[in-house]
Amino acid sequence: MSERLRANAIRRAYTIEDLRQAAKNTLPKGVFDFYDGAAEDEDTLKNNALAFKKQLWRPHVLRDVSKVDPSGEVFGSKIGLPLAIGPTGGAGFGHPLADLALAKAAAQFNIPYCLSTSATTSIERLAEHAPGRLWFQAYVLSDQVHFWKLQERALSAGYEALMITVDLAVGGKRVKDHHNHFSLPFRFSDRNLIDMLSRPRWLFRMMRHGFPVMENLVGANAPKASAMKSLSGLGSSVGKNYDPSFDFDRLKEVRERWPKKLIVKGVQRGDDAAKLVELGVDLIVVSNHGGRQLDGAQASLEVLPEVLASVAGRVPVWVDGGIRHGGDMAKALSLGASGVLSGRATLYGAVAAAHEGAHQALSILSDEFLRTMQLCGVCRAKEFQRDLLQKQI
Ligand SMILES: Cc1cc2nc3c(=O)[nH]c(=O)nc-3n(C[C@H](O)[C@H](O)[C@H](O)COP(=O)(O)O)c2cc1C
């Protein structure tokens, strides 16, 4: 299929599932599975999606919904939708321009974009080429010097907020990656080479742009081989550079050193959330990393009420995990979230077709969100309320 035909197919994509299929048809299996897959039996991945399906609408009718306002708000200023694009590392293995495409699409929709530590575009390169509200997600690296340096670089490059992800003390057990011989940093093997040769267009693009590198990790000291194994002795393809000793005290130090907005992502309990509020965090994201870390964890949507009760309005609480429809965004807001992060929903588009794909993903989510507002009789995104939903038992 020519690039033009592919771009047309992306523009015609009507759902996030259409974009997922486009990514599947474009990428080697190992690369697609890295994005699509999750930890162990992928139960939490399924739980996240199911939790949205179990919430059923009780819409209002006979309201004037000829004009609706889908905008949201974060850190005191308006955003186009109550949505930000969450951090997804390694996007460049799908398409070399994926990070930039996501950031540019986010700017077009006036929503924030969060760059991952393991992105294949550096902090500075992204800030230089992508306008808009940028957040930087820092993994807690075992190389502490590099960890602090990344934060200084994000500050100098003008990023609005720092996001610390806390659900990754060690890497999750990604069974598909293991079977596909997929790891980051990428290493060639017989199996993944045959897989890559099955997608010559993808391979040609990679060769033209140069094989992607996790640019923010260049210069970071790798931990000793022994530290790269989990306590069980079995290595994981992710989380090799991370520091499992990071705790609340160390987070306090981050809070003291980072002068701008601080977001903590990966919270799954009310008591932890309360401690974070006391520590001075500005925004909490309820998340289980899209099921990629602890398999068997509750769906993030199910945890949201406990976290909200514990936080009691002191800081905004956002949620991610399983959002594939604009209606899912609306359900999260109805249950009390101030906003949501997209993960795979926007990633599928960006890795299938960079700019067209990222833009189309946001167009789909935005269109569905607006439609849900109108069909629920809600004129402003802030008006989504708990009583619009009934949980199916
Ligand atoms: C391929 C991939 C890479 C990810 N990389 C990161 C990352 O670097 N940092 C992070 O905090 N979360 C990362 N996540 C988790 C997402 O930010 C988000 O929490 C998750 O994708 C939400 O679930 P969903 O994809 O089902 O919407 C990644 C997720 C995927 C799918």
mmCIF file of C-alpha atoms and ligand atoms in Angstrom, residues 34-37 45 48 86-90 116-119 137 139 163 165 167 242 265 287-292 320-324 341-345 347, ligand 1:
data_model
loop_
_atom_site.group_PDB
_atom_site.id
_atom_site.type_symbol
_atom_site.label_atom_id
_atom_site.label_comp_id
_atom_site.label_asym_id
_atom_site.label_seq_id
_atom_site.Cartn_x
_atom_site.Cartn_y
_atom_site.Cartn_z
ATOM 1 C CA PHE A 34 5.004 -4.132 22.767
ATOM 2 C CA TYR A 35 2.434 -1.332 22.401
ATOM 3 C CA ASP A 36 -0.720 -3.413 22.571
ATOM 4 C CA GLY A 37 0.328 -5.948 25.183
ATOM 5 C CA LEU A 45 -5.501 -4.604 30.791
ATOM 6 C CA ASN A 48 -9.451 -1.485 32.740
ATOM 7 C CA GLY A 86 0.136 10.459 28.524
ATOM 8 C CA PRO A 87 3.758 9.308 28.344
ATOM 9 C CA THR A 88 4.441 6.321 26.108
ATOM 10 C CA GLY A 89 8.077 5.314 25.783
ATOM 11 C CA GLY A 90 9.572 3.711 22.706
ATOM 12 C CA SER A 116 8.361 9.965 28.508
ATOM 13 C CA THR A 117 11.863 9.457 29.889
ATOM 14 C CA SER A 118 12.075 6.505 27.471
ATOM 15 C CA ALA A 119 10.891 8.516 24.485
ATOM 16 C CA GLN A 137 7.554 12.232 32.792
ATOM 17 C CA TYR A 139 11.192 7.534 35.664
ATOM 18 C CA MET A 163 5.326 13.771 36.192
ATOM 19 C CA THR A 165 5.623 7.565 37.627
ATOM 20 C CA ASP A 167 4.084 2.087 39.659
ATOM 21 C CA TYR A 242 14.924 2.048 37.556
ATOM 22 C CA LYS A 265 1.152 8.955 38.171
ATOM 23 C CA SER A 287 -3.178 4.533 36.902
ATOM 24 C CA ASN A 288 -1.891 0.986 36.711
ATOM 25 C CA HIS A 289 0.293 1.726 33.674
ATOM 26 C CA GLY A 290 -2.342 0.335 31.329
ATOM 27 C CA GLY A 291 -1.949 -3.110 32.910
ATOM 28 C CA ARG A 292 1.731 -3.262 31.987
ATOM 29 C CA ASP A 320 -5.992 6.582 32.751
ATOM 30 C CA GLY A 321 -6.193 2.994 31.573
ATOM 31 C CA GLY A 322 -8.586 1.540 29.018
ATOM 32 C CA ILE A 323 -9.782 4.764 27.428
ATOM 33 C CA ARG A 324 -10.678 3.913 23.836
ATOM 34 C CA LEU A 341 -4.701 10.642 30.019
ATOM 35 C CA SER A 342 -4.752 8.762 26.765
ATOM 36 C CA GLY A 343 -2.185 6.004 26.320
ATOM 37 C CA ARG A 344 -2.625 3.437 23.584
ATOM 38 C CA ALA A 345 -5.627 5.267 22.056
ATOM 39 C CA LEU A 347 -0.309 5.828 20.365
HETATM 40 C C1 LIG B 1 3.828 1.342 24.768
HETATM 41 C C2 LIG B 1 3.598 2.028 26.067
HETATM 42 C C3 LIG B 1 4.630 2.704 26.661
HETATM 43 C C4 LIG B 1 4.423 3.364 27.871
HETATM 44 N N1 LIG B 1 5.450 4.068 28.407
HETATM 45 C C5 LIG B 1 5.239 4.759 29.541
HETATM 46 C C6 LIG B 1 6.256 5.588 30.061
HETATM 47 O O1 LIG B 1 7.328 5.707 29.485
HETATM 48 N N2 LIG B 1 6.005 6.241 31.224
HETATM 49 C C7 LIG B 1 4.805 6.118 31.891
HETATM 50 O O2 LIG B 1 4.627 6.740 32.948
HETATM 51 N N3 LIG B 1 3.827 5.362 31.393
HETATM 52 C C8 LIG B 1 3.996 4.696 30.244
HETATM 53 N N4 LIG B 1 2.996 3.956 29.721
HETATM 54 C C9 LIG B 1 1.690 3.940 30.382
HETATM 55 C C10 LIG B 1 0.792 5.049 29.841
HETATM 56 O O3 LIG B 1 1.280 6.322 30.191
HETATM 57 C C11 LIG B 1 -0.637 4.929 30.386
HETATM 58 O O4 LIG B 1 -0.604 4.876 31.790
HETATM 59 C C12 LIG B 1 -1.350 3.698 29.850
HETATM 60 O O5 LIG B 1 -1.016 3.462 28.510
HETATM 61 C C13 LIG B 1 -2.856 3.889 29.996
HETATM 62 O O6 LIG B 1 -3.526 2.766 29.572
HETATM 63 P P1 LIG B 1 -4.207 2.655 28.110
HETATM 64 O O7 LIG B 1 -3.102 2.533 27.142
HETATM 65 O O8 LIG B 1 -5.021 1.408 28.220
HETATM 66 O O9 LIG B 1 -5.036 3.881 27.902
HETATM 67 C C14 LIG B 1 3.164 3.306 28.509
HETATM 68 C C15 LIG B 1 2.119 2.626 27.891
HETATM 69 C C16 LIG B 1 2.318 1.997 26.677
HETATM 70 C C17 LIG B 1 1.156 1.306 26.026
#
